[in-house]
Coordinates of C-alpha atoms in Angstrom, one line a residue:
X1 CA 123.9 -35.0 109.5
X2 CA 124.4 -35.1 105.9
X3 CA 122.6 -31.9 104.4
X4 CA 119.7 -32.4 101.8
X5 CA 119.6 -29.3 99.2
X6 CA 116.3 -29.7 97.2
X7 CA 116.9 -28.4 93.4
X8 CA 114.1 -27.2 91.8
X9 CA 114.5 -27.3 88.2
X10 CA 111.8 -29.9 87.8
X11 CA 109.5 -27.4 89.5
X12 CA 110.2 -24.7 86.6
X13 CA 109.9 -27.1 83.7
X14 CA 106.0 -27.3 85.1
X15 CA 105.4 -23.6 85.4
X16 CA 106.8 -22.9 81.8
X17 CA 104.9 -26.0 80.3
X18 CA 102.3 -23.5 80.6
X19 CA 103.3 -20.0 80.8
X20 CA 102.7 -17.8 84.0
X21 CA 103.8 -17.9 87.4
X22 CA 102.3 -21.5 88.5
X23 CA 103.8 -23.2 90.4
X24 CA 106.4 -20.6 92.0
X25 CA 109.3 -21.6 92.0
X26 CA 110.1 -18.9 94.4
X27 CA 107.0 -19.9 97.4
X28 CA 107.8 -23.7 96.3
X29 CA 111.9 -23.0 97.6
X30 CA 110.4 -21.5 100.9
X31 CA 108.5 -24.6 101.7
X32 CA 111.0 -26.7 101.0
X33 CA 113.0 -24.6 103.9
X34 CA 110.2 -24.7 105.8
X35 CA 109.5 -28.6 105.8
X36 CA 113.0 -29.3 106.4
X37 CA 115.5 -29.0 103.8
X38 CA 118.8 -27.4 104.1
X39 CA 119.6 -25.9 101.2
X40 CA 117.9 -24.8 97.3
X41 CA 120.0 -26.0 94.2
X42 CA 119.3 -24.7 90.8
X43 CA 120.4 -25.3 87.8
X44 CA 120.2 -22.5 85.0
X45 CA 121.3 -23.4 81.8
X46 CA 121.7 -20.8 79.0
X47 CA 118.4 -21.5 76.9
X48 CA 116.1 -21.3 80.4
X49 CA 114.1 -24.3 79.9
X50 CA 113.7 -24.7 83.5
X51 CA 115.0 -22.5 85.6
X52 CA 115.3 -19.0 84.5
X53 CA 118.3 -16.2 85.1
X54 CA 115.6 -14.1 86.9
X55 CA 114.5 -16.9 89.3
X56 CA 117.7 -16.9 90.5
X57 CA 117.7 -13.7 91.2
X58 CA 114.6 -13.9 93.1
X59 CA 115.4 -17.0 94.9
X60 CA 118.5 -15.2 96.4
X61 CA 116.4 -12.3 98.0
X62 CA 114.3 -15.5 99.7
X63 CA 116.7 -18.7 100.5
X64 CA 118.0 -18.0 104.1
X65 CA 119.6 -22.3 104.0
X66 CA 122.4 -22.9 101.8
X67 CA 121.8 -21.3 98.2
X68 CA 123.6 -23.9 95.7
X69 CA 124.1 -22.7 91.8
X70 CA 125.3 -25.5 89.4
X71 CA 125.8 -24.9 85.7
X72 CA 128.8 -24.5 82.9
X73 CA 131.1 -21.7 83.8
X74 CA 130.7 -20.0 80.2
X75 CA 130.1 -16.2 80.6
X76 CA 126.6 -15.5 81.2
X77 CA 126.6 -18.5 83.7
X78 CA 129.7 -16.5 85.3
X79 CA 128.0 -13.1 85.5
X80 CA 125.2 -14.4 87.1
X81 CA 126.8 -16.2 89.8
X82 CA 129.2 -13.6 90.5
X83 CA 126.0 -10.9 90.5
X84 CA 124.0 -13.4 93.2
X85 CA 126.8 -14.8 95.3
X86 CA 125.4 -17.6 96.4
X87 CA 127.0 -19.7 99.1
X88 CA 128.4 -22.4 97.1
X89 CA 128.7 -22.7 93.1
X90 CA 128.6 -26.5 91.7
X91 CA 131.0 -26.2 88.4
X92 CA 129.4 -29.1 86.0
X93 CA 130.6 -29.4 82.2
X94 CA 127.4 -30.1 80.7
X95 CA 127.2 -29.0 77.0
X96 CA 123.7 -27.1 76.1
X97 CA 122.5 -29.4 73.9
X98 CA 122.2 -32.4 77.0
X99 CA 119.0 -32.7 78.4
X100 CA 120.5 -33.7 81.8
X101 CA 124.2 -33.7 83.1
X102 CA 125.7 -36.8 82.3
X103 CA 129.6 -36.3 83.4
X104 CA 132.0 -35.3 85.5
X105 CA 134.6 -32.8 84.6
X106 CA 138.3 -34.3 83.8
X107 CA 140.0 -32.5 86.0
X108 CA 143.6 -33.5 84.4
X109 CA 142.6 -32.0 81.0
X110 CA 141.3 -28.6 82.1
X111 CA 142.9 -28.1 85.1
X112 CA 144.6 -24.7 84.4
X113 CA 141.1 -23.4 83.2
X114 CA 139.5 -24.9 86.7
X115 CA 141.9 -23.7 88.8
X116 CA 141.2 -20.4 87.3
X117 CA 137.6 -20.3 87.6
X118 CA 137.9 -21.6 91.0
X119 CA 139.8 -18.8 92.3
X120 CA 137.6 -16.8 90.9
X121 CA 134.7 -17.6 92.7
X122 CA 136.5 -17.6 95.8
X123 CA 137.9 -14.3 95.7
X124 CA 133.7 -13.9 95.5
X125 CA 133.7 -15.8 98.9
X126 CA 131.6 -18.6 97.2
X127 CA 132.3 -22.1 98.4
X128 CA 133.1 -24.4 95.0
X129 CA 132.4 -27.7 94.1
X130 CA 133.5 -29.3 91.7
X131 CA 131.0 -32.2 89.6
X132 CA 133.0 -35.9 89.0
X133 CA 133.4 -38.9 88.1
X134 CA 134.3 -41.7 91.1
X135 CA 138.0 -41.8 89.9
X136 CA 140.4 -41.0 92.8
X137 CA 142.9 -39.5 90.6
X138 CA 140.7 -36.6 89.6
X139 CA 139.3 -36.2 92.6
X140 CA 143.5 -35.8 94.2
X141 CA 143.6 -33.4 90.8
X142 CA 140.7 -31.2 92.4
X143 CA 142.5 -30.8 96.0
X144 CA 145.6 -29.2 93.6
X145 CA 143.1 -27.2 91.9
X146 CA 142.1 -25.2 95.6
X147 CA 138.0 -26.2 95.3
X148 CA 136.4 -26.5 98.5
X149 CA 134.5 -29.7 97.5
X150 CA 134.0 -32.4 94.9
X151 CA 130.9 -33.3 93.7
X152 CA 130.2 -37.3 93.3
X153 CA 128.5 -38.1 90.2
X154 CA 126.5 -41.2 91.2
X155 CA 124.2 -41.9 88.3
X156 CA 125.8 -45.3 87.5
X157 CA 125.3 -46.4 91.3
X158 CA 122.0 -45.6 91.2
X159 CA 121.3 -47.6 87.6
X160 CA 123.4 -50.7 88.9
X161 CA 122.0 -50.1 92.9
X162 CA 119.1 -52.9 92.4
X163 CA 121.0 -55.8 90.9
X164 CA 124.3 -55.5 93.2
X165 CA 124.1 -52.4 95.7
X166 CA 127.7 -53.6 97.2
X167 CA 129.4 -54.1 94.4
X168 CA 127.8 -50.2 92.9
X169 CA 129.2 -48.1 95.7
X170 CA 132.6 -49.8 95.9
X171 CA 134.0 -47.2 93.9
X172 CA 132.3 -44.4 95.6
X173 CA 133.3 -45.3 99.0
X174 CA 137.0 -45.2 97.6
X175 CA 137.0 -41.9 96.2
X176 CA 134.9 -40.2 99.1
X177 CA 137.9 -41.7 101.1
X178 CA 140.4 -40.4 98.9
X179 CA 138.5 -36.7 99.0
X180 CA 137.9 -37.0 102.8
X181 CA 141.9 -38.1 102.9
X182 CA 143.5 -34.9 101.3
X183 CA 141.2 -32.8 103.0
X184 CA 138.1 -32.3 100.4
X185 CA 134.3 -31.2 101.3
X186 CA 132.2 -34.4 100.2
X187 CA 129.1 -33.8 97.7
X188 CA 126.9 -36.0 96.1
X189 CA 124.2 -36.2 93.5
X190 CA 122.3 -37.5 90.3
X191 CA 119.3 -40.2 90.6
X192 CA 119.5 -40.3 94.5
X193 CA 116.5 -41.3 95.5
X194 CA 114.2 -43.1 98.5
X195 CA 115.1 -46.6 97.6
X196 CA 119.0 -46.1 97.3
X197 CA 120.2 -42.9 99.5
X198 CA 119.9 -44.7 102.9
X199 CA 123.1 -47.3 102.1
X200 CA 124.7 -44.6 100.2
X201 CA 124.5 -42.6 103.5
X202 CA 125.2 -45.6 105.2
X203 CA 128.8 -46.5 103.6
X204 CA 130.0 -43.4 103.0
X205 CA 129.4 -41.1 106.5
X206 CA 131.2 -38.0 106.2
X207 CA 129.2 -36.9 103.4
X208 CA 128.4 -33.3 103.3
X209 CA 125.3 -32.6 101.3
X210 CA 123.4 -34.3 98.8
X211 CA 121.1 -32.6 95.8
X212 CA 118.5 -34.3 94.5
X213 CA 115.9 -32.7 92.6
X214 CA 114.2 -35.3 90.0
X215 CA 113.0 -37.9 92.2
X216 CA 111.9 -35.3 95.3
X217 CA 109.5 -33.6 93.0
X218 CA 108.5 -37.1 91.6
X219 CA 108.3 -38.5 94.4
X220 CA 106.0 -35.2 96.1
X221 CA 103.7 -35.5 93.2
X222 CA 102.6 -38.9 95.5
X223 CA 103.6 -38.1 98.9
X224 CA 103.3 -34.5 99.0
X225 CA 106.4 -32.4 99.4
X226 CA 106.2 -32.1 103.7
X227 CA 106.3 -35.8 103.5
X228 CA 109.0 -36.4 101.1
X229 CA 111.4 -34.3 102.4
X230 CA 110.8 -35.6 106.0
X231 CA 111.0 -39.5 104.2
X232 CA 114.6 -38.0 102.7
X233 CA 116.1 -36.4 106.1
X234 CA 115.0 -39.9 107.5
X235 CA 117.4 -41.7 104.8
X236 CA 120.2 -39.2 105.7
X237 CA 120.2 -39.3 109.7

């Protein structure tokens, strides 16, 4: 079964709208665990707007699933990861200025600097993915890198998923052959949600782990978290 890791950046951005300690991010990861999911993702990005260094840090003494860290490898990012060791690091070139991540890295162009960073981890004993685009060249550029994984970046089958779902995930079932082909861990993640993770599952079955974050805590603010992330397991038997 296709792992579902819940990331709770969305959950942060509500306590620091007003200050304090409410929601906790920390109790709101341990129910997530406790309804069903598989593993936490986070996302801390150098100005803290949602998720914070220190919740990190917190959350590690807690998670007892898969703890996933995604963010820029710039220093402080670096330091932090290599403090926590969590069990896998998600590398995603997102500038500081985005207010989501909208790209996947080119793996061609900075390849010397990935294969670096990667190794680095490693030697951590963190399982790496890398964040990218559906293009089977880069993903065949991340095997030669040495990452564990690849990341699918699947916002533009999720905006295109209504009007023509078979013609959205053509690409995507080509490059998670090509990463299941050479040997790759298979990833997936941005705007998965109720209406279009099911045929995603569905086409591409040797996917490993899926993070969604935005449209569980949307979705909760409805259903109530025990509920969605039972409806979400449901999509991904």
């Amino acid at each position: 079964m296709t792992k579902l890791s819940v990331n709770i950046n969305k959950v942060a951005t509500i306590r620091n709208a007003r200050g304090g300690n409410f929601p906790d991010v920390v109790k709101f990861a341990i129910d997530c665990e406790k309804f069903g999911a598989q593993g936490i993702t986070v996302h801390p990005r150098p100005d803290e707007r949602h998720i914070r260094y220190a919740d990190v840090r917190e959350l590690k003494k807690v998670v007892t699933t898969e703890f996933n860290i995604e963010g820029n490898p710039v220093p402080s990012f670096v330091k932090l990861v290599t403090e926590v060791v969590p069990t896998q690091v998600t590398l995603v070139p997102d500038a500081e200025n985005v207010l989501t991540s909208n790209a996947g890295w080119d793996t061609v162009k900075h390849f010397d600097f990935l294969k670096d960073t990667v190794a680095m981890f490693q030697s951590y004993g963190i399982r790496v993915s890398i964040f990218i685009d559906p293009d089977p060249l880069r993903i065949e550029k991340a095997k030669e890198i040495g990452t564990d994984r690849v990341e699918l970046y699947t916002e533009s089958y999720a905006s295109h998923y209504a009007e023509n779902r078979e013609q959205a995930i053509v690409k995507f079932v080509e490059a998670a052959q090509v990463a299941h082909n050479v040997g790759l861990g298979l990833n997936a993640g941005h705007d998965l949600n109720l209406d279009n993770l099911e045929y995603f599952k569905r086409r591409i079955p040797f996917l490993d782990e899926v993070s969604i974050g935005h449209a569980v805590i949307s979705d909760a603010l409805y259903l109530g978290i025990h509920e969605t992330i039972r409806q979400y397991l449901n999509c991904l038997k």
